Short mmCIF file of C-alpha atoms and ligand atoms in Angstrom, two decimals:
data_model
loop_
_atom_site.label_atom_id
_atom_site.label_comp_id
_atom_site.label_asym_id
_atom_site.label_seq_id
_atom_site.Cartn_x
_atom_site.Cartn_y
_atom_site.Cartn_z
CA MET A 1 -0.45 -0.03 0.02
CA ARG A 2 0.97 3.73 -0.32
CA ALA A 3 1.27 5.51 2.81
CA ALA A 4 2.41 9.33 4.23
CA VAL A 5 4.84 8.62 6.56
CA VAL A 6 5.91 10.73 10.21
CA THR A 7 9.57 9.75 9.79
CA ARG A 8 10.31 11.95 13.31
CA PHE A 9 8.75 14.18 15.30
CA GLY A 10 9.35 17.84 13.82
CA GLU A 11 8.15 20.14 11.22
CA PRO A 12 5.80 19.48 7.89
CA ASP A 13 8.80 18.46 6.35
CA VAL A 14 8.80 15.09 8.01
CA PHE A 15 6.65 13.46 5.69
CA GLU A 16 7.82 10.72 3.00
CA VAL A 17 5.10 8.72 0.92
CA ARG A 18 6.15 4.92 1.13
CA GLU A 19 5.32 1.89 -0.58
CA LEU A 20 4.59 -0.73 2.91
CA PRO A 21 3.20 -3.98 3.43
CA ASP A 22 -0.94 -3.75 3.09
CA PRO A 23 -1.98 -3.90 6.33
CA VAL A 24 -4.30 -7.39 7.62
CA PRO A 25 -7.07 -6.76 10.00
CA GLY A 26 -7.07 -8.79 13.57
CA PRO A 27 -9.59 -9.61 16.01
CA GLY A 28 -12.49 -6.91 16.18
CA ARG A 29 -10.72 -5.13 13.28
CA LEU A 30 -11.37 -3.64 9.65
CA ALA A 31 -9.11 -2.94 6.52
CA ILE A 32 -10.88 -0.20 4.51
CA ASP A 33 -10.05 0.38 1.41
CA VAL A 34 -9.33 4.51 1.96
CA THR A 35 -10.38 6.93 -0.09
CA HIS A 36 -10.47 9.95 1.90
CA ALA A 37 -8.52 10.43 5.15
CA ALA A 38 -9.30 14.05 7.17
CA VAL A 39 -6.36 16.11 8.48
CA GLY A 40 -7.16 16.88 12.09
CA LEU A 41 -5.32 19.44 14.84
CA ILE A 42 -4.65 16.00 17.24
CA ASP A 43 -2.70 14.96 13.91
CA VAL A 44 -0.53 17.81 13.87
CA TYR A 45 0.53 17.96 18.00
CA VAL A 46 1.21 14.24 17.54
CA ARG A 47 3.55 14.98 14.47
CA GLN A 48 5.08 17.53 17.00
CA GLY A 49 5.69 15.50 19.44
CA LEU A 50 3.60 17.48 22.00
CA TYR A 51 2.27 13.98 23.22
CA LYS A 52 5.33 11.93 22.80
CA ASP A 53 5.14 10.62 26.17
CA ARG A 54 1.31 9.53 26.26
CA ALA A 55 0.65 6.01 26.29
CA GLY A 56 -1.00 4.05 23.25
CA LEU A 57 0.15 7.43 21.08
CA PRO A 58 2.55 6.96 17.64
CA ARG A 59 5.86 7.57 18.00
CA PRO A 60 7.98 7.60 14.72
CA PRO A 61 8.13 5.99 12.61
CA TYR A 62 3.58 6.09 12.02
CA VAL A 63 1.13 6.72 9.19
CA PRO A 64 -0.39 9.43 10.96
CA GLY A 65 -4.66 9.73 10.59
CA LEU A 66 -7.88 9.35 12.90
CA GLU A 67 -10.80 9.80 10.64
CA VAL A 68 -10.47 7.99 7.11
CA ALA A 69 -13.98 6.99 4.36
CA GLY A 70 -13.55 4.30 1.87
CA THR A 71 -15.14 0.85 1.22
CA VAL A 72 -15.19 -2.39 3.16
CA ARG A 73 -11.32 -4.40 2.53
CA ALA A 74 -11.71 -7.15 4.82
CA LEU A 75 -12.82 -8.27 7.91
CA GLY A 76 -11.04 -9.64 10.83
CA GLU A 77 -11.98 -12.55 12.89
CA GLY A 78 -15.57 -11.99 15.06
CA VAL A 79 -16.46 -8.90 13.30
CA GLU A 80 -19.89 -8.68 12.48
CA GLY A 81 -22.61 -6.67 10.91
CA PHE A 82 -20.65 -4.80 7.56
CA ARG A 83 -20.06 -6.70 4.05
CA ILE A 84 -17.22 -6.56 1.32
CA GLY A 85 -17.10 -3.58 -0.80
CA GLU A 86 -19.47 -0.89 2.21
CA PRO A 87 -18.67 2.59 2.64
CA VAL A 88 -17.73 2.94 5.77
CA VAL A 89 -16.25 6.51 7.46
CA THR A 90 -14.84 5.73 11.38
CA LEU A 91 -14.85 7.36 14.29
CA SER A 92 -11.90 8.62 16.17
CA GLY A 93 -10.97 6.35 18.67
CA THR A 94 -7.51 6.64 21.05
CA GLY A 95 -4.54 5.55 19.28
CA ALA A 96 -6.59 5.30 16.10
CA ASP A 97 -3.30 6.06 13.29
CA GLY A 98 -2.53 4.58 9.85
CA GLY A 99 -5.54 6.77 8.02
CA TYR A 100 -3.11 8.72 5.07
CA ALA A 101 -2.57 5.02 3.66
CA SER A 102 -4.82 3.73 0.72
CA ILE A 103 -5.23 1.01 2.96
CA ALA A 104 -5.82 1.66 6.63
CA VAL A 105 -7.22 -0.89 9.85
CA VAL A 106 -9.22 0.59 12.09
CA ASP A 107 -11.86 -0.69 14.72
CA ALA A 108 -14.98 -1.94 13.31
CA ALA A 109 -16.46 -0.90 16.85
CA MET A 110 -15.72 3.31 16.05
CA THR A 111 -16.92 2.40 12.48
CA ALA A 112 -20.19 3.40 11.68
CA GLY A 113 -22.18 2.04 7.41
CA LEU A 114 -22.52 5.11 5.36
CA ASP A 115 -24.61 2.61 2.68
CA GLY A 116 -27.98 4.71 1.78
CA ALA A 117 -26.45 7.77 3.84
CA GLY A 118 -26.42 10.00 0.26
CA VAL A 119 -23.22 11.27 1.64
CA ASP A 120 -20.00 11.63 -0.71
CA PRO A 121 -17.26 10.01 1.37
CA ALA A 122 -15.09 13.26 1.24
CA THR A 123 -18.00 15.52 2.84
CA ALA A 124 -18.71 11.53 5.31
CA VAL A 125 -14.29 12.15 6.73
CA ALA A 126 -14.93 15.81 7.17
CA ALA A 127 -18.04 16.18 8.47
CA VAL A 128 -19.72 12.88 10.11
CA PRO A 129 -16.49 12.69 13.73
CA ASN A 130 -16.77 15.79 14.16
CA ALA A 131 -20.62 16.24 14.04
CA ALA A 132 -20.37 12.53 15.69
CA THR A 133 -18.55 13.80 18.56
CA ALA A 134 -20.77 17.36 18.44
CA TYR A 135 -23.40 15.49 19.28
CA LEU A 136 -22.06 13.53 22.14
CA ALA A 137 -20.47 16.61 23.42
CA LEU A 138 -24.44 18.22 23.60
CA THR A 139 -26.52 15.09 24.48
CA GLU A 140 -24.06 13.31 27.08
CA VAL A 141 -21.95 15.78 28.33
CA ALA A 142 -22.90 19.57 27.99
CA ARG A 143 -27.54 17.85 28.93
CA PHE A 144 -28.45 20.60 26.12
CA THR A 145 -32.14 20.69 25.55
CA PRO A 146 -34.80 22.28 22.89
CA GLY A 147 -35.17 25.98 23.40
CA GLU A 148 -31.13 25.85 24.66
CA ARG A 149 -28.77 29.26 23.33
CA LEU A 150 -25.39 27.88 22.43
CA LEU A 151 -21.87 30.02 21.19
CA VAL A 152 -19.77 28.53 19.79
CA HIS A 153 -16.66 29.39 19.82
CA GLY A 154 -13.61 28.84 16.42
CA ALA A 155 -17.05 29.45 14.94
CA LEU A 156 -15.83 28.27 11.22
CA GLY A 157 -12.41 25.04 12.73
CA GLY A 158 -13.38 21.06 11.41
CA LEU A 159 -14.64 20.85 15.28
CA GLY A 160 -16.31 24.55 15.66
CA SER A 161 -18.59 23.88 12.37
CA ALA A 162 -19.81 20.60 13.22
CA PHE A 163 -21.62 22.57 16.53
CA PRO A 164 -24.23 24.67 14.85
CA GLY A 165 -25.95 21.85 13.15
CA MET A 166 -26.00 19.95 15.72
CA ALA A 167 -27.51 22.34 18.11
CA ARG A 168 -29.88 22.87 15.51
CA TYR A 169 -30.73 19.35 14.59
CA LEU A 170 -31.39 19.10 18.62
CA GLY A 171 -33.57 22.36 18.51
CA ALA A 172 -31.18 24.98 19.41
CA SER A 173 -33.19 28.55 19.72
CA ALA A 174 -30.01 30.66 19.21
CA VAL A 175 -26.18 30.06 17.78
CA VAL A 176 -23.43 32.53 17.96
CA GLY A 177 -20.04 31.75 17.06
CA THR A 178 -16.63 34.29 17.49
CA ALA A 179 -13.64 33.79 15.23
CA ARG A 180 -10.75 36.09 15.37
CA ARG A 181 -10.65 39.26 13.26
CA ALA A 182 -8.88 38.16 10.27
CA SER A 183 -11.82 35.01 9.71
CA LEU A 184 -15.08 37.19 10.34
CA ASP A 185 -15.67 37.46 6.80
CA ALA A 186 -15.05 33.81 5.89
CA ALA A 187 -16.90 33.00 9.32
CA ARG A 188 -19.42 35.45 8.33
CA ALA A 189 -20.04 34.36 4.70
CA SER A 190 -20.21 30.22 5.64
CA SER A 191 -23.68 28.90 5.71
CA LEU A 192 -23.37 26.86 8.75
CA PRO A 193 -26.46 28.01 10.63
CA TYR A 194 -25.29 30.28 12.57
CA ASP A 195 -27.34 33.97 13.66
CA GLU A 196 -24.23 35.93 14.44
CA VAL A 197 -20.91 35.97 14.46
CA VAL A 198 -18.69 38.12 16.19
CA ALA A 199 -15.27 38.46 16.50
CA GLY A 200 -14.21 36.45 19.43
CA GLU A 201 -11.63 38.99 20.67
CA ASP A 202 -14.97 41.41 21.09
CA LEU A 203 -16.76 38.82 23.48
CA ILE A 204 -18.11 40.69 26.50
CA GLU A 205 -18.78 43.88 24.23
CA ALA A 206 -20.59 41.71 20.69
CA VAL A 207 -23.11 40.15 22.57
CA GLY A 208 -23.72 43.00 25.24
CA GLU A 209 -27.01 41.27 27.28
CA ARG A 210 -27.55 37.85 25.34
CA ARG A 211 -26.30 35.15 27.45
CA PHE A 212 -26.20 31.55 26.79
CA ASP A 213 -26.83 28.49 28.47
CA VAL A 214 -24.18 26.53 27.00
CA VAL A 215 -20.55 27.74 25.55
CA VAL A 216 -18.43 25.17 23.42
CA ASP A 217 -14.56 26.15 23.26
CA PRO A 218 -12.05 24.60 21.03
CA VAL A 219 -9.52 27.48 21.32
CA GLY A 220 -9.06 28.30 24.84
CA GLY A 221 -6.81 30.97 26.51
CA ARG A 222 -8.28 34.90 26.94
CA LEU A 223 -11.72 33.32 25.76
CA ARG A 224 -12.15 30.77 28.18
CA THR A 225 -12.12 33.03 31.29
CA ASP A 226 -14.10 35.29 28.32
CA SER A 227 -16.74 33.25 28.56
CA LEU A 228 -17.98 32.84 32.28
CA GLN A 229 -19.51 36.19 31.76
CA VAL A 230 -21.68 36.18 28.91
CA MET A 231 -23.54 32.11 30.32
CA ALA A 232 -26.76 32.28 31.97
CA PRO A 233 -27.07 30.54 35.35
CA MET A 234 -26.73 27.69 35.31
CA GLY A 235 -24.85 27.35 32.39
CA ARG A 236 -21.92 24.50 30.65
CA MET A 237 -19.08 25.59 29.73
CA LEU A 238 -17.90 22.12 26.83
CA LEU A 239 -13.54 22.55 26.87
CA VAL A 240 -13.06 20.37 23.31
CA GLY A 241 -9.79 21.52 22.42
CA ASN A 242 -6.78 24.39 22.37
CA ALA A 243 -6.54 25.18 19.39
CA GLY A 244 -5.53 29.21 20.88
CA GLY A 245 -2.22 27.39 22.37
CA ASP A 246 -2.20 28.59 25.86
CA TRP A 247 -1.75 24.77 27.24
CA GLY A 248 -1.01 26.66 31.29
CA HIS A 249 -4.61 28.30 31.25
CA THR A 250 -6.75 28.31 34.12
CA LEU A 251 -9.77 29.51 34.91
CA PRO A 252 -10.90 31.69 37.96
CA SER A 253 -12.16 28.69 39.47
CA ASN A 254 -14.29 31.05 42.23
CA ALA A 255 -16.63 32.53 39.28
CA LEU A 256 -18.42 29.01 38.23
CA TRP A 257 -20.18 28.84 41.91
CA GLY A 258 -20.58 32.33 41.96
CA GLY A 259 -22.72 32.17 38.93
CA ASN A 260 -24.17 28.61 39.16
CA LEU A 261 -21.62 27.40 36.37
CA ALA A 262 -20.40 24.55 34.90
CA VAL A 263 -17.51 23.70 33.38
CA LEU A 264 -17.10 20.13 31.69
CA GLY A 265 -14.40 18.46 29.38
CA PHE A 266 -14.98 16.15 26.19
CA ALA A 267 -12.52 14.33 24.09
CA ALA A 268 -14.39 11.69 21.83
CA GLY A 269 -11.48 9.70 21.36
CA PHE A 270 -10.70 8.71 24.69
CA TYR A 271 -15.20 8.63 25.23
CA LEU A 272 -15.61 6.11 22.55
CA PRO A 273 -13.59 3.08 23.09
CA THR A 274 -15.21 3.20 25.98
CA HIS A 275 -18.66 3.58 25.06
CA PRO A 276 -19.26 2.29 22.21
CA GLU A 277 -22.50 2.02 21.99
CA MET A 278 -22.78 5.53 20.92
CA VAL A 279 -21.10 4.94 18.40
CA ARG A 280 -23.48 4.15 16.24
CA PRO A 281 -26.44 6.59 16.98
CA ALA A 282 -23.59 9.46 16.97
CA ALA A 283 -23.07 8.44 13.24
CA GLN A 284 -26.74 8.53 12.40
CA ALA A 285 -27.47 12.15 14.20
CA ALA A 286 -23.98 13.47 12.27
CA LEU A 287 -25.92 11.64 9.09
CA LYS A 288 -28.57 12.75 9.67
CA ALA A 289 -28.35 16.75 10.09
CA ILE A 290 -25.99 16.67 7.32
CA GLY A 291 -28.34 15.20 5.01
CA GLN A 292 -30.61 18.13 5.83
CA GLY A 293 -27.71 20.84 5.25
CA LEU A 294 -27.23 21.89 8.99
CA VAL A 295 -23.23 20.74 8.80
CA ASP A 296 -22.02 22.38 5.64
CA ILE A 297 -18.46 21.99 6.10
CA ARG A 298 -15.86 23.81 3.53
CA THR A 299 -14.10 21.41 3.05
CA GLU A 300 -10.33 21.37 0.48
CA VAL A 301 -9.09 17.94 -0.87
CA LEU A 302 -5.63 17.70 -1.45
CA PRO A 303 -3.93 14.65 -2.96
CA LEU A 304 -1.86 12.17 -0.36
CA THR A 305 1.78 13.41 -1.56
CA GLN A 306 0.49 16.88 -0.23
CA ALA A 307 0.43 15.62 3.31
CA ALA A 308 2.45 18.07 4.51
CA GLU A 309 1.05 20.74 3.09
CA ALA A 310 -2.24 19.97 4.34
CA HIS A 311 -0.21 19.97 8.15
CA ARG A 312 1.32 23.48 7.35
CA ARG A 313 -2.18 25.21 6.40
CA VAL A 314 -4.29 23.32 9.79
CA GLU A 315 -0.93 24.48 11.70
CA ASN A 316 -1.12 28.08 10.19
CA GLY A 317 -4.81 27.95 11.46
CA SER A 318 -5.81 29.46 7.40
CA VAL A 319 -7.84 26.33 6.23
CA GLY A 320 -11.22 27.72 7.51
CA GLY A 321 -12.96 24.61 7.15
CA ARG A 322 -11.23 21.13 6.70
CA ILE A 323 -8.29 20.02 4.62
CA VAL A 324 -8.98 16.32 3.30
CA LEU A 325 -6.61 13.55 1.76
CA ALA A 326 -7.69 11.88 -1.82
CA LEU A 327 -5.70 8.29 -1.56
N1 NAP B 401 -12.95 16.99 21.67
C1 NAP B 401 -12.38 16.03 20.54
O1 NAP B 401 -13.08 14.86 20.64
C2 NAP B 401 -11.78 16.80 20.28
C3 NAP B 401 -12.39 16.27 18.39
C4 NAP B 401 -11.17 17.03 17.18
C5 NAP B 401 -10.35 17.78 17.56
N2 NAP B 401 -10.33 18.98 18.54
C6 NAP B 401 -9.59 19.66 19.67
O2 NAP B 401 -9.93 20.54 18.64
C7 NAP B 401 -9.52 21.82 18.35
C8 NAP B 401 -10.09 22.48 16.99
O3 NAP B 401 -9.47 21.32 16.37
P1 NAP B 401 -9.65 21.43 14.78
O4 NAP B 401 -9.67 20.37 13.96
O5 NAP B 401 -11.60 21.13 14.80
O6 NAP B 401 -8.81 22.67 14.01
P2 NAP B 401 -8.79 23.72 12.81
O7 NAP B 401 -9.97 22.95 11.86
O8 NAP B 401 -7.43 24.16 13.05
O9 NAP B 401 -9.71 25.19 13.75
C9 NAP B 401 -9.31 25.53 15.31
C10 NAP B 401 -9.73 26.96 15.37
O10 NAP B 401 -9.65 27.37 16.22
C11 NAP B 401 -8.99 28.98 15.81
N3 NAP B 401 -7.91 29.35 16.66
C12 NAP B 401 -6.83 29.01 16.40
N4 NAP B 401 -5.84 30.00 16.96
C13 NAP B 401 -6.22 31.20 17.75
C14 NAP B 401 -5.91 31.89 18.52
N5 NAP B 401 -4.93 31.52 18.66
N6 NAP B 401 -6.62 32.18 19.36
C15 NAP B 401 -8.04 32.51 18.43
N7 NAP B 401 -8.76 31.30 17.72
C16 NAP B 401 -7.67 30.58 16.92
C17 NAP B 401 -9.51 28.92 14.35
O11 NAP B 401 -10.40 29.85 14.35
P3 NAP B 401 -10.47 31.00 13.58
O12 NAP B 401 -11.16 30.00 12.73
O13 NAP B 401 -10.91 32.37 14.78
O14 NAP B 401 -8.82 31.41 12.92
C18 NAP B 401 -9.99 27.55 14.48
O15 NAP B 401 -11.74 28.08 13.82
C19 NAP B 401 -7.93 20.93 18.75
O16 NAP B 401 -7.55 21.77 19.70
C20 NAP B 401 -8.21 19.90 18.67
O17 NAP B 401 -7.10 18.44 19.56
C21 NAP B 401 -10.74 17.66 19.83
#
């Protein structure tokens, strides 16, 4: 098979496209003929070596890629419920890798069928994993209920952009996004179902008297602390990432009890392996929301040979949607 290999931790130029032996699925695993693999910030962090001491994550040389779409090539022992040739997409489980390759071996439990969904594979891999994450974060963690109001930071980012559609699907009464000033025009021009997108730098003034029941924060830093001031009583803030890169940021804990607020964390990659029964309902909700046109994420497709360029662009925050590699 052909694969883009991270040869050592470091800059995007560590990628090499190589021929490797075809992998064979072990028990509980599936081999997929990959047509498309999504590139996310998590792939960048792992390549940089940020998680090099964390158990279960790959070390060079390795093939990155947590999320793939393609067709089932072979079933490992004990795998049921899939047929050879069936179109599928994977959600991301801990330690999942191997996606930037013409054949990927994945956990069958983390895989969802696309038969009859009417979603092409590039769209599926760009949108289903993040929309499924949004569904799980909103329903299982934030306990979102119809009529509630949502604020989403990183409104146009790969993960952030899945939330407005999923919140609408779940009956949100208002959805406001934030973006950096440089990205505001693009965010406002997108077809994502935001009522409004405001500059994160001006959050408090821009939202005025409006208050939010759920805040979704994949960005962190000052925006995270500012958000406490625009939450409704009994509001929940969902911490889902740290795209702003301020890894040492802390929150003023007294603001929580004083304001009747909750701060919750969610990482799909660590949740799904222990809750495999949630893969199917989350994928189904994602496909329904996508089918209703609610998760129309801007997707750019690059060839596998441009894996380094894809990483460069995700790393410098210039994507405004998702980059997907075509095999
Ligand atoms: N919890 C989970 O299960 C899960 C799943 C997937 C990803 N993640 C995490 O979520 C985060 C985002 O991942 P992604 O793949 O969506 O990345 P992405 O597509 O690159 O999006 C990042 C977003 O963050 C914003 N941003 C970047 N740097 C910023 C800064 N310095 N200040 C303010 N905003 C900034 C960008 O904003 P603008 O549009 O305003 O320029 C962009 O919208 C990462 O930390 C990733 O690890 C978590």
